[in-house]
PDB file of C-alpha atoms in Angstrom:
ATOM      1  CA  UNK R  54      29.560 -17.471  -2.529  1.00  0.00           C
ATOM      2  CA  UNK R  55      28.124 -14.433  -0.780  1.00  0.00           C
ATOM      3  CA  UNK R  56      28.027 -14.743   2.995  1.00  0.00           C
ATOM      4  CA  UNK R  57      24.841 -13.581   4.758  1.00  0.00           C
ATOM      5  CA  UNK R  58      25.243 -10.121   6.225  1.00  0.00           C
ATOM      6  CA  UNK R  59      22.708  -8.905   8.773  1.00  0.00           C
ATOM      7  CA  UNK R  60      21.056  -5.516   8.424  1.00  0.00           C
ATOM      8  CA  UNK R  61      19.606  -3.511   5.528  1.00  0.00           C
ATOM      9  CA  UNK R  62      22.991  -2.252   4.290  1.00  0.00           C
ATOM     10  CA  UNK R  63      24.422  -5.757   4.079  1.00  0.00           C
ATOM     11  CA  UNK R  64      21.296  -7.033   2.360  1.00  0.00           C
ATOM     12  CA  UNK R  65      21.552  -4.311  -0.261  1.00  0.00           C
ATOM     13  CA  UNK R  66      25.216  -5.186  -0.890  1.00  0.00           C
ATOM     14  CA  UNK R  67      24.427  -8.860  -1.484  1.00  0.00           C
ATOM     15  CA  UNK R  68      21.545  -8.019  -3.815  1.00  0.00           C
ATOM     16  CA  UNK R  69      23.762  -5.578  -5.713  1.00  0.00           C
ATOM     17  CA  UNK R  70      26.514  -8.183  -6.056  1.00  0.00           C
ATOM     18  CA  UNK R  71      24.093 -10.826  -7.284  1.00  0.00           C
ATOM     19  CA  UNK R  72      22.542  -8.380  -9.740  1.00  0.00           C
ATOM     20  CA  UNK R  73      25.965  -7.488 -11.062  1.00  0.00           C
ATOM     21  CA  UNK R  74      26.468 -11.123 -12.079  1.00  0.00           C
ATOM     22  CA  UNK R  75      23.534 -11.003 -14.506  1.00  0.00           C
ATOM     23  CA  UNK R  76      24.155 -10.159 -18.136  1.00  0.00           C
ATOM     24  CA  UNK R  77      21.345  -7.726 -18.967  1.00  0.00           C
ATOM     25  CA  UNK R  78      22.283  -7.848 -22.623  1.00  0.00           C
ATOM     26  CA  UNK R  79      20.915 -11.397 -22.602  1.00  0.00           C
ATOM     27  CA  UNK R  80      18.225 -11.222 -19.916  1.00  0.00           C
ATOM     28  CA  UNK R  81      15.083  -9.116 -19.883  1.00  0.00           C
ATOM     29  CA  UNK R  82      15.393  -6.181 -17.496  1.00  0.00           C
ATOM     30  CA  UNK R  83      12.799  -4.305 -15.451  1.00  0.00           C
ATOM     31  CA  UNK R  84      12.661  -1.508 -18.024  1.00  0.00           C
ATOM     32  CA  UNK R  85      12.377  -3.985 -20.886  1.00  0.00           C
ATOM     33  CA  UNK R  86       9.459  -5.791 -19.283  1.00  0.00           C
ATOM     34  CA  UNK R  87       7.529  -2.582 -18.606  1.00  0.00           C
ATOM     35  CA  UNK R  88       8.557  -0.846 -21.867  1.00  0.00           C
ATOM     36  CA  UNK R  89       9.664   2.102 -19.775  1.00  0.00           C
ATOM     37  CA  UNK R  90      11.523   3.779 -22.623  1.00  0.00           C
ATOM     38  CA  UNK R  91       8.256   4.159 -24.540  1.00  0.00           C
ATOM     39  CA  UNK R  92       6.154   4.884 -21.463  1.00  0.00           C
ATOM     40  CA  UNK R  93       8.395   7.608 -20.074  1.00  0.00           C
ATOM     41  CA  UNK R  94       8.897   9.155 -23.494  1.00  0.00           C
ATOM     42  CA  UNK R  95       5.138   9.603 -24.013  1.00  0.00           C
ATOM     43  CA  UNK R  96       4.915  12.999 -22.268  1.00  0.00           C
ATOM     44  CA  UNK R  97       5.149  15.850 -24.771  1.00  0.00           C
ATOM     45  CA  UNK R  98       4.157  19.211 -23.292  1.00  0.00           C
ATOM     46  CA  UNK R  99       3.049  21.712 -25.942  1.00  0.00           C
ATOM     47  CA  UNK R 100       3.271  24.856 -23.844  1.00  0.00           C
ATOM     48  CA  UNK R 101       6.168  26.481 -21.961  1.00  0.00           C
ATOM     49  CA  UNK R 102       4.144  26.083 -18.726  1.00  0.00           C
ATOM     50  CA  UNK R 103       5.882  24.081 -16.000  1.00  0.00           C
ATOM     51  CA  UNK R 104       2.591  22.575 -14.807  1.00  0.00           C
ATOM     52  CA  UNK R 105       1.628  20.954 -18.093  1.00  0.00           C
ATOM     53  CA  UNK R 106       3.708  17.903 -17.139  1.00  0.00           C
ATOM     54  CA  UNK R 107       1.415  17.382 -14.129  1.00  0.00           C
ATOM     55  CA  UNK R 108      -1.633  17.637 -16.380  1.00  0.00           C
ATOM     56  CA  UNK R 109      -0.266  15.079 -18.848  1.00  0.00           C
ATOM     57  CA  UNK R 110       0.946  12.562 -16.263  1.00  0.00           C
ATOM     58  CA  UNK R 111      -2.313  12.818 -14.314  1.00  0.00           C
ATOM     59  CA  UNK R 112      -4.385  11.914 -17.354  1.00  0.00           C
ATOM     60  CA  UNK R 113      -2.027   9.268 -18.686  1.00  0.00           C
ATOM     61  CA  UNK R 114      -1.916   7.420 -15.368  1.00  0.00           C
ATOM     62  CA  UNK R 115      -5.702   7.665 -15.120  1.00  0.00           C
ATOM     63  CA  UNK R 116      -5.983   6.063 -18.548  1.00  0.00           C
ATOM     64  CA  UNK R 117      -3.722   3.222 -17.383  1.00  0.00           C
ATOM     65  CA  UNK R 118      -5.908   2.612 -14.337  1.00  0.00           C
ATOM     66  CA  UNK R 119      -8.983   2.716 -16.584  1.00  0.00           C
ATOM     67  CA  UNK R 120      -7.386   0.125 -18.862  1.00  0.00           C
ATOM     68  CA  UNK R 121      -7.055  -2.187 -15.880  1.00  0.00           C
ATOM     69  CA  UNK R 122     -10.591  -1.371 -14.750  1.00  0.00           C
ATOM     70  CA  UNK R 123     -12.009  -2.325 -18.155  1.00  0.00           C
ATOM     71  CA  UNK R 124      -9.959  -5.531 -18.070  1.00  0.00           C
ATOM     72  CA  UNK R 125     -11.524  -6.423 -14.715  1.00  0.00           C
ATOM     73  CA  UNK R 126     -15.069  -5.311 -15.599  1.00  0.00           C
ATOM     74  CA  UNK R 127     -15.072  -7.294 -18.828  1.00  0.00           C
ATOM     75  CA  UNK R 128     -13.843 -10.418 -17.055  1.00  0.00           C
ATOM     76  CA  UNK R 129     -16.273  -9.910 -14.152  1.00  0.00           C
ATOM     77  CA  UNK R 130     -19.256  -9.634 -16.501  1.00  0.00           C
ATOM     78  CA  UNK R 131     -18.172 -12.833 -18.249  1.00  0.00           C
ATOM     79  CA  UNK R 132     -17.789 -14.573 -14.887  1.00  0.00           C
ATOM     80  CA  UNK R 133     -21.274 -13.496 -13.760  1.00  0.00           C
ATOM     81  CA  UNK R 134     -22.654 -14.703 -17.074  1.00  0.00           C
ATOM     82  CA  UNK R 135     -20.994 -18.076 -16.434  1.00  0.00           C
ATOM     83  CA  UNK R 136     -22.261 -18.265 -12.821  1.00  0.00           C
ATOM     84  CA  UNK R 137     -18.641 -18.103 -11.601  1.00  0.00           C
ATOM     85  CA  UNK R 138     -19.215 -15.725  -8.722  1.00  0.00           C
ATOM     86  CA  UNK R 139     -16.096 -16.350  -6.644  1.00  0.00           C
ATOM     87  CA  UNK R 140     -13.688 -14.947  -9.265  1.00  0.00           C
ATOM     88  CA  UNK R 141     -16.228 -12.242 -10.149  1.00  0.00           C
ATOM     89  CA  UNK R 142     -16.201 -11.019  -6.546  1.00  0.00           C
ATOM     90  CA  UNK R 143     -12.402 -10.726  -6.591  1.00  0.00           C
ATOM     91  CA  UNK R 144     -12.481  -8.757  -9.845  1.00  0.00           C
ATOM     92  CA  UNK R 145     -15.229  -6.425  -8.636  1.00  0.00           C
ATOM     93  CA  UNK R 146     -13.380  -5.771  -5.386  1.00  0.00           C
ATOM     94  CA  UNK R 147     -10.341  -4.836  -7.462  1.00  0.00           C
ATOM     95  CA  UNK R 148     -12.456  -2.409  -9.517  1.00  0.00           C
ATOM     96  CA  UNK R 149     -13.442  -0.609  -6.312  1.00  0.00           C
ATOM     97  CA  UNK R 150      -9.778  -0.354  -5.275  1.00  0.00           C
ATOM     98  CA  UNK R 151      -8.872   1.033  -8.705  1.00  0.00           C
ATOM     99  CA  UNK R 152     -11.576   3.658  -8.264  1.00  0.00           C
ATOM    100  CA  UNK R 153      -9.902   4.689  -5.008  1.00  0.00           C
ATOM    101  CA  UNK R 154      -6.693   5.335  -6.944  1.00  0.00           C
ATOM    102  CA  UNK R 155      -8.584   7.470  -9.454  1.00  0.00           C
ATOM    103  CA  UNK R 156     -10.295   9.415  -6.673  1.00  0.00           C
ATOM    104  CA  UNK R 157      -6.971  10.098  -4.972  1.00  0.00           C
ATOM    105  CA  UNK R 158      -5.401  11.302  -8.216  1.00  0.00           C
ATOM    106  CA  UNK R 159      -7.672  14.357  -8.260  1.00  0.00           C
ATOM    107  CA  UNK R 160      -5.971  15.655  -5.108  1.00  0.00           C
ATOM    108  CA  UNK R 161      -2.711  15.885  -7.067  1.00  0.00           C
ATOM    109  CA  UNK R 162      -4.278  17.732  -9.996  1.00  0.00           C
ATOM    110  CA  UNK R 163      -5.989  20.073  -7.527  1.00  0.00           C
ATOM    111  CA  UNK R 164      -2.562  21.537  -6.726  1.00  0.00           C
ATOM    112  CA  UNK R 165      -2.762  23.284 -10.114  1.00  0.00           C
ATOM    113  CA  UNK R 166      -4.035  26.834  -9.614  1.00  0.00           C
ATOM    114  CA  UNK R 167      -6.233  28.767 -12.087  1.00  0.00           C
ATOM    115  CA  UNK R 168      -3.341  30.926 -13.396  1.00  0.00           C
ATOM    116  CA  UNK R 169      -1.223  27.811 -13.921  1.00  0.00           C
ATOM    117  CA  UNK R 170      -3.964  26.092 -15.894  1.00  0.00           C
ATOM    118  CA  UNK R 171      -4.728  29.238 -17.881  1.00  0.00           C
ATOM    119  CA  UNK R 172      -1.093  29.360 -19.018  1.00  0.00           C
ATOM    120  CA  UNK R 173      -1.418  25.984 -20.766  1.00  0.00           C
ATOM    121  CA  UNK R 174      -5.121  25.827 -21.662  1.00  0.00           C
ATOM    122  CA  UNK R 175      -4.842  27.406 -25.156  1.00  0.00           C
ATOM    123  CA  UNK R 176      -2.459  24.619 -26.164  1.00  0.00           C
ATOM    124  CA  UNK R 177      -5.106  21.960 -25.430  1.00  0.00           C
ATOM    125  CA  UNK R 178      -7.289  23.279 -28.277  1.00  0.00           C
ATOM    126  CA  UNK R 179     -10.400  20.992 -28.215  1.00  0.00           C
ATOM    127  CA  UNK R 180      -8.879  17.997 -26.447  1.00  0.00           C
ATOM    128  CA  UNK R 181     -10.841  16.943 -23.372  1.00  0.00           C
ATOM    129  CA  UNK R 182     -11.316  14.021 -21.012  1.00  0.00           C
ATOM    130  CA  UNK R 183     -14.853  14.009 -22.424  1.00  0.00           C
ATOM    131  CA  UNK R 184     -13.293  12.255 -25.422  1.00  0.00           C
ATOM    132  CA  UNK R 185     -11.771   9.376 -23.445  1.00  0.00           C
ATOM    133  CA  UNK R 186     -12.905   6.168 -25.162  1.00  0.00           C
ATOM    134  CA  UNK R 187     -11.930   4.060 -22.153  1.00  0.00           C
ATOM    135  CA  UNK R 188     -13.964   6.181 -19.767  1.00  0.00           C
ATOM    136  CA  UNK R 189     -16.956   5.911 -22.090  1.00  0.00           C
ATOM    137  CA  UNK R 190     -16.581   2.133 -22.193  1.00  0.00           C
ATOM    138  CA  UNK R 191     -16.553   2.072 -18.381  1.00  0.00           C
ATOM    139  CA  UNK R 192     -19.744   4.149 -18.253  1.00  0.00           C
ATOM    140  CA  UNK R 193     -21.405   1.801 -20.745  1.00  0.00           C
ATOM    141  CA  UNK R 194     -20.153  -1.318 -18.931  1.00  0.00           C
ATOM    142  CA  UNK R 195     -21.764   0.037 -15.758  1.00  0.00           C
ATOM    143  CA  UNK R 196     -25.043   0.736 -17.551  1.00  0.00           C
ATOM    144  CA  UNK R 197     -25.017   4.477 -18.254  1.00  0.00           C
ATOM    145  CA  UNK R 198     -25.897   4.109 -21.943  1.00  0.00           C
ATOM    146  CA  UNK R 199     -26.277   7.177 -24.146  1.00  0.00           C
ATOM    147  CA  UNK R 200     -25.985   7.056 -27.945  1.00  0.00           C
ATOM    148  CA  UNK R 201     -24.933  10.718 -28.058  1.00  0.00           C
ATOM    149  CA  UNK R 202     -21.706   9.747 -26.318  1.00  0.00           C
ATOM    150  CA  UNK R 203     -20.582   7.871 -29.434  1.00  0.00           C
ATOM    151  CA  UNK R 204     -20.132  11.101 -31.383  1.00  0.00           C
ATOM    152  CA  UNK R 205     -16.843  12.261 -29.804  1.00  0.00           C
ATOM    153  CA  UNK R 206     -15.183   9.124 -31.198  1.00  0.00           C
ATOM    154  CA  UNK R 207     -16.445   9.195 -34.784  1.00  0.00           C
ATOM    155  CA  UNK R 208     -13.154  10.612 -36.081  1.00  0.00           C
ATOM    156  CA  UNK R 209     -11.334   7.448 -34.945  1.00  0.00           C
ATOM    157  CA  UNK R 210     -12.998   4.328 -36.455  1.00  0.00           C
ATOM    158  CA  UNK R 211     -11.075   1.886 -34.241  1.00  0.00           C
ATOM    159  CA  UNK R 212     -12.073   3.767 -31.073  1.00  0.00           C
ATOM    160  CA  UNK R 213     -15.657   4.129 -32.268  1.00  0.00           C
ATOM    161  CA  UNK R 214     -15.851   0.368 -32.764  1.00  0.00           C
ATOM    162  CA  UNK R 215     -14.521  -0.216 -29.247  1.00  0.00           C
ATOM    163  CA  UNK R 216     -17.086   2.141 -27.712  1.00  0.00           C
ATOM    164  CA  UNK R 217     -19.934   0.757 -29.834  1.00  0.00           C
ATOM    165  CA  UNK R 218     -19.132  -2.770 -28.656  1.00  0.00           C
ATOM    166  CA  UNK R 219     -19.499  -1.667 -25.035  1.00  0.00           C
ATOM    167  CA  UNK R 220     -22.670   0.278 -25.881  1.00  0.00           C
ATOM    168  CA  UNK R 221     -24.344  -2.749 -27.492  1.00  0.00           C
ATOM    169  CA  UNK R 222     -23.382  -5.264 -24.809  1.00  0.00           C
ATOM    170  CA  UNK R 223     -25.385  -6.040 -21.660  1.00  0.00           C
ATOM    171  CA  UNK R 224     -24.018  -4.064 -18.737  1.00  0.00           C
ATOM    172  CA  UNK R 225     -22.641  -5.628 -15.583  1.00  0.00           C
ATOM    173  CA  UNK R 226     -25.977  -4.892 -13.906  1.00  0.00           C
ATOM    174  CA  UNK R 227     -27.913  -6.481 -16.778  1.00  0.00           C
ATOM    175  CA  UNK R 228     -25.842  -9.640 -16.335  1.00  0.00           C
ATOM    176  CA  UNK R 229     -26.485  -9.528 -12.597  1.00  0.00           C
ATOM    177  CA  UNK R 230     -30.253  -9.413 -13.098  1.00  0.00           C
ATOM    178  CA  UNK R 231     -30.102 -12.329 -15.529  1.00  0.00           C
ATOM    179  CA  UNK R 232     -28.135 -14.259 -12.920  1.00  0.00           C
ATOM    180  CA  UNK R 233     -30.830 -13.565 -10.338  1.00  0.00           C
ATOM    181  CA  UNK R 234     -33.431 -14.977 -12.712  1.00  0.00           C
ATOM    182  CA  UNK R 235     -31.326 -18.129 -13.214  1.00  0.00           C
ATOM    183  CA  UNK R 236     -31.241 -18.449  -9.431  1.00  0.00           C
ATOM    184  CA  UNK R 237     -35.038 -18.619  -9.349  1.00  0.00           C
ATOM    185  CA  UNK R 238     -35.963 -15.053  -8.411  1.00  0.00           C
ATOM    186  CA  UNK R 239     -38.861 -13.381 -10.211  1.00  0.00           C
ATOM    187  CA  UNK R 240     -37.512 -10.770 -12.615  1.00  0.00           C
ATOM    188  CA  UNK R 241     -39.594  -9.011 -15.287  1.00  0.00           C
ATOM    189  CA  UNK R 242     -38.966 -10.166 -18.852  1.00  0.00           C
ATOM    190  CA  UNK R 243     -38.571  -6.501 -19.819  1.00  0.00           C
ATOM    191  CA  UNK R 244     -35.300  -6.437 -17.844  1.00  0.00           C
ATOM    192  CA  UNK R 245     -33.930  -9.807 -18.958  1.00  0.00           C
ATOM    193  CA  UNK R 246     -34.116  -9.386 -22.735  1.00  0.00           C
ATOM    194  CA  UNK R 247     -34.196  -5.811 -23.915  1.00  0.00           C
ATOM    195  CA  UNK R 248     -32.421  -3.296 -26.100  1.00  0.00           C
ATOM    196  CA  UNK R 249     -29.056  -3.197 -24.299  1.00  0.00           C
ATOM    197  CA  UNK R 250     -28.226   0.146 -25.907  1.00  0.00           C
ATOM    198  CA  UNK R 251     -31.122   1.845 -24.105  1.00  0.00           C
ATOM    199  CA  UNK R 252     -30.616   3.487 -20.692  1.00  0.00           C
ATOM    200  CA  UNK R 253     -31.586   1.258 -17.791  1.00  0.00           C
ATOM    201  CA  UNK R 254     -34.939   2.053 -16.182  1.00  0.00           C
ATOM    202  CA  UNK R 255     -35.625   1.238 -12.552  1.00  0.00           C
ATOM    203  CA  UNK R 256     -38.280  -1.384 -11.847  1.00  0.00           C
ATOM    204  CA  UNK R 257     -40.416  -2.079  -8.800  1.00  0.00           C
ATOM    205  CA  UNK R 258     -40.248  -5.796  -9.618  1.00  0.00           C
ATOM    206  CA  UNK R 259     -36.439  -5.702  -9.692  1.00  0.00           C
ATOM    207  CA  UNK R 260     -36.426  -3.921  -6.339  1.00  0.00           C
ATOM    208  CA  UNK R 261     -38.665  -6.633  -4.898  1.00  0.00           C
ATOM    209  CA  UNK R 262     -36.267  -9.307  -6.130  1.00  0.00           C
ATOM    210  CA  UNK R 263     -33.328  -7.579  -4.481  1.00  0.00           C
ATOM    211  CA  UNK R 264     -35.385  -7.110  -1.310  1.00  0.00           C
ATOM    212  CA  UNK R 265     -35.939 -10.869  -1.213  1.00  0.00           C
ATOM    213  CA  UNK R 266     -32.176 -11.327  -1.317  1.00  0.00           C
ATOM    214  CA  UNK R 267     -31.440  -8.701   1.352  1.00  0.00           C
ATOM    215  CA  UNK R 268     -34.172  -9.881   3.705  1.00  0.00           C
ATOM    216  CA  UNK R 269     -32.722 -13.389   3.778  1.00  0.00           C
ATOM    217  CA  UNK R 270     -28.990 -13.148   3.061  1.00  0.00           C
ATOM    218  CA  UNK R 271     -28.291 -16.677   4.292  1.00  0.00           C
ATOM    219  CA  UNK R 272     -30.586 -18.149   1.650  1.00  0.00           C
ATOM    220  CA  UNK R 273     -29.128 -15.977  -1.134  1.00  0.00           C
ATOM    221  CA  UNK R 274     -25.578 -15.406   0.078  1.00  0.00           C
ATOM    222  CA  UNK R 275     -23.885 -15.154  -3.324  1.00  0.00           C
ATOM    223  CA  UNK R 276     -26.459 -12.701  -4.659  1.00  0.00           C
ATOM    224  CA  UNK R 277     -26.247 -10.727  -1.421  1.00  0.00           C
ATOM    225  CA  UNK R 278     -22.477 -10.515  -1.866  1.00  0.00           C
ATOM    226  CA  UNK R 279     -22.923  -9.486  -5.489  1.00  0.00           C
ATOM    227  CA  UNK R 280     -25.310  -6.708  -4.483  1.00  0.00           C
ATOM    228  CA  UNK R 281     -22.786  -5.332  -2.021  1.00  0.00           C
ATOM    229  CA  UNK R 282     -19.922  -5.531  -4.506  1.00  0.00           C
ATOM    230  CA  UNK R 283     -21.990  -3.538  -7.007  1.00  0.00           C
ATOM    231  CA  UNK R 284     -22.882  -1.016  -4.306  1.00  0.00           C
ATOM    232  CA  UNK R 285     -19.189  -0.636  -3.437  1.00  0.00           C
ATOM    233  CA  UNK R 286     -18.387   0.149  -7.067  1.00  0.00           C
ATOM    234  CA  UNK R 287     -21.103   2.763  -7.404  1.00  0.00           C
ATOM    235  CA  UNK R 288     -20.131   4.291  -4.068  1.00  0.00           C
ATOM    236  CA  UNK R 289     -16.543   4.676  -5.296  1.00  0.00           C
ATOM    237  CA  UNK R 290     -17.720   5.929  -8.695  1.00  0.00           C
ATOM    238  CA  UNK R 291     -19.802   8.626  -7.058  1.00  0.00           C
ATOM    239  CA  UNK R 292     -16.757   9.776  -5.088  1.00  0.00           C
ATOM    240  CA  UNK R 293     -14.732   9.896  -8.304  1.00  0.00           C
ATOM    241  CA  UNK R 294     -17.361  12.047  -9.984  1.00  0.00           C
ATOM    242  CA  UNK R 295     -17.587  14.360  -6.976  1.00  0.00           C
ATOM    243  CA  UNK R 296     -13.818  14.836  -6.793  1.00  0.00           C
ATOM    244  CA  UNK R 297     -13.826  15.480 -10.552  1.00  0.00           C
ATOM    245  CA  UNK R 298     -16.378  18.263 -10.405  1.00  0.00           C
ATOM    246  CA  UNK R 299     -14.818  19.921  -7.339  1.00  0.00           C
ATOM    247  CA  UNK R 300     -11.344  19.827  -8.900  1.00  0.00           C
ATOM    248  CA  UNK R 301     -12.608  21.306 -12.171  1.00  0.00           C
ATOM    249  CA  UNK R 302     -14.474  24.050 -10.319  1.00  0.00           C
ATOM    250  CA  UNK R 303     -11.380  24.779  -8.245  1.00  0.00           C
ATOM    251  CA  UNK R 304      -9.154  25.071 -11.332  1.00  0.00           C
ATOM    252  CA  UNK R 305     -11.383  26.680 -13.995  1.00  0.00           C
ATOM    253  CA  UNK R 306     -14.485  27.847 -12.144  1.00  0.00           C
ATOM    254  CA  UNK R 307     -17.532  27.852 -14.410  1.00  0.00           C
ATOM    255  CA  UNK R 308     -15.740  28.264 -17.739  1.00  0.00           C
ATOM    256  CA  UNK R 309     -16.805  25.910 -20.529  1.00  0.00           C
ATOM    257  CA  UNK R 310     -14.781  22.743 -20.939  1.00  0.00           C
ATOM    258  CA  UNK R 311     -12.171  22.520 -23.693  1.00  0.00           C
ATOM    259  CA  UNK R 312     -14.211  19.787 -25.406  1.00  0.00           C
ATOM    260  CA  UNK R 313     -17.277  22.019 -25.661  1.00  0.00           C
ATOM    261  CA  UNK R 314     -19.187  20.748 -22.615  1.00  0.00           C
ATOM    262  CA  UNK R 315     -20.587  23.049 -19.976  1.00  0.00           C
ATOM    263  CA  UNK R 316     -17.697  22.153 -17.680  1.00  0.00           C
ATOM    264  CA  UNK R 317     -18.845  22.181 -14.051  1.00  0.00           C
ATOM    265  CA  UNK R 318     -22.538  22.416 -15.001  1.00  0.00           C
ATOM    266  CA  UNK R 319     -22.265  19.230 -17.083  1.00  0.00           C
ATOM    267  CA  UNK R 320     -20.297  17.381 -14.409  1.00  0.00           C
ATOM    268  CA  UNK R 321     -22.828  18.303 -11.723  1.00  0.00           C
ATOM    269  CA  UNK R 322     -25.589  16.719 -13.793  1.00  0.00           C
ATOM    270  CA  UNK R 323     -23.562  13.512 -13.852  1.00  0.00           C
ATOM    271  CA  UNK R 324     -23.651  13.448 -10.047  1.00  0.00           C
ATOM    272  CA  UNK R 325     -27.356  12.628 -10.270  1.00  0.00           C
ATOM    273  CA  UNK R 326     -26.852   9.520 -12.437  1.00  0.00           C
ATOM    274  CA  UNK R 327     -27.637   6.324 -10.498  1.00  0.00           C
ATOM    275  CA  UNK R 328     -26.165   3.158 -11.991  1.00  0.00           C
ATOM    276  CA  UNK R 329     -27.841   0.459  -9.901  1.00  0.00           C
ATOM    277  CA  UNK R 330     -30.998   2.200  -8.641  1.00  0.00           C
ATOM    278  CA  UNK R 331     -32.758  -0.705  -6.921  1.00  0.00           C
ATOM    279  CA  UNK R 332     -29.701  -1.499  -4.810  1.00  0.00           C
ATOM    280  CA  UNK R 333     -30.034   1.969  -3.290  1.00  0.00           C
ATOM    281  CA  UNK R 334     -33.817   2.307  -3.098  1.00  0.00           C
ATOM    282  CA  UNK R 335     -34.277  -1.066  -1.354  1.00  0.00           C
ATOM    283  CA  UNK R 336     -32.457   0.229   1.713  1.00  0.00           C
ATOM    284  CA  UNK R 337     -35.398   2.444   2.609  1.00  0.00           C
ATOM    285  CA  UNK R 338     -37.614  -0.659   2.915  1.00  0.00           C
ATOM    286  CA  UNK R 339     -35.387  -2.891   5.049  1.00  0.00           C
TER     287      UNK R 339
END
């Protein structure tokens, strides 16, 4: 039996000895569980440029975080629909923390200089983050619906189906408004049953309902909490968009994007998109 040894070095020795007793040919290992062989073999630079590895890893890790974000957003919407707000709050808080990771990732990519990006750009051909199906599903789940955004995925039927499902479903905000109506607040019928594929339009009546919640938080505590969780998410999402546009401008200036968008000009327009408008406009009236 191993005897306890005080101090970090002794602790490491005991752990190493205990680990040595395991037969990893029979037991699942860390790498097996995480499929690290496949994950770490998924980076295939096409150019001779040293910095292409940064570009690939940055976008692959962002896609992994977005996978988790979609997992949480989908579950949170279902929880709101089922009036299960306690677990929904935990999931929405996690979405905000994931957004912080995505915001921070831009600072790493920003270490790529224009000459370094130019050296690898021709090898990207038409590939672009604009074509990310997961990002589009996140936008749709948060209510920024736009049928034109389905087109970049038409060449992949399975991805198109995934994006269309998110496009046709009520957004997280739609589910939140329906919850408010179930809680007895006056919401317009036009915002409770509508064409979920259409962009959301702000409503004075919806703002008044949220104002009722914010003027008496004690009487509407769960809805008040929900409003703040949604505001946290949009706050973080705005930061992500801002860091995106500043990083792109820093690296490529005002060149067109590889996917055919206007690059910085397109991204700046996205800064003006408001996901949950009444949660921001009500603050002027409190």
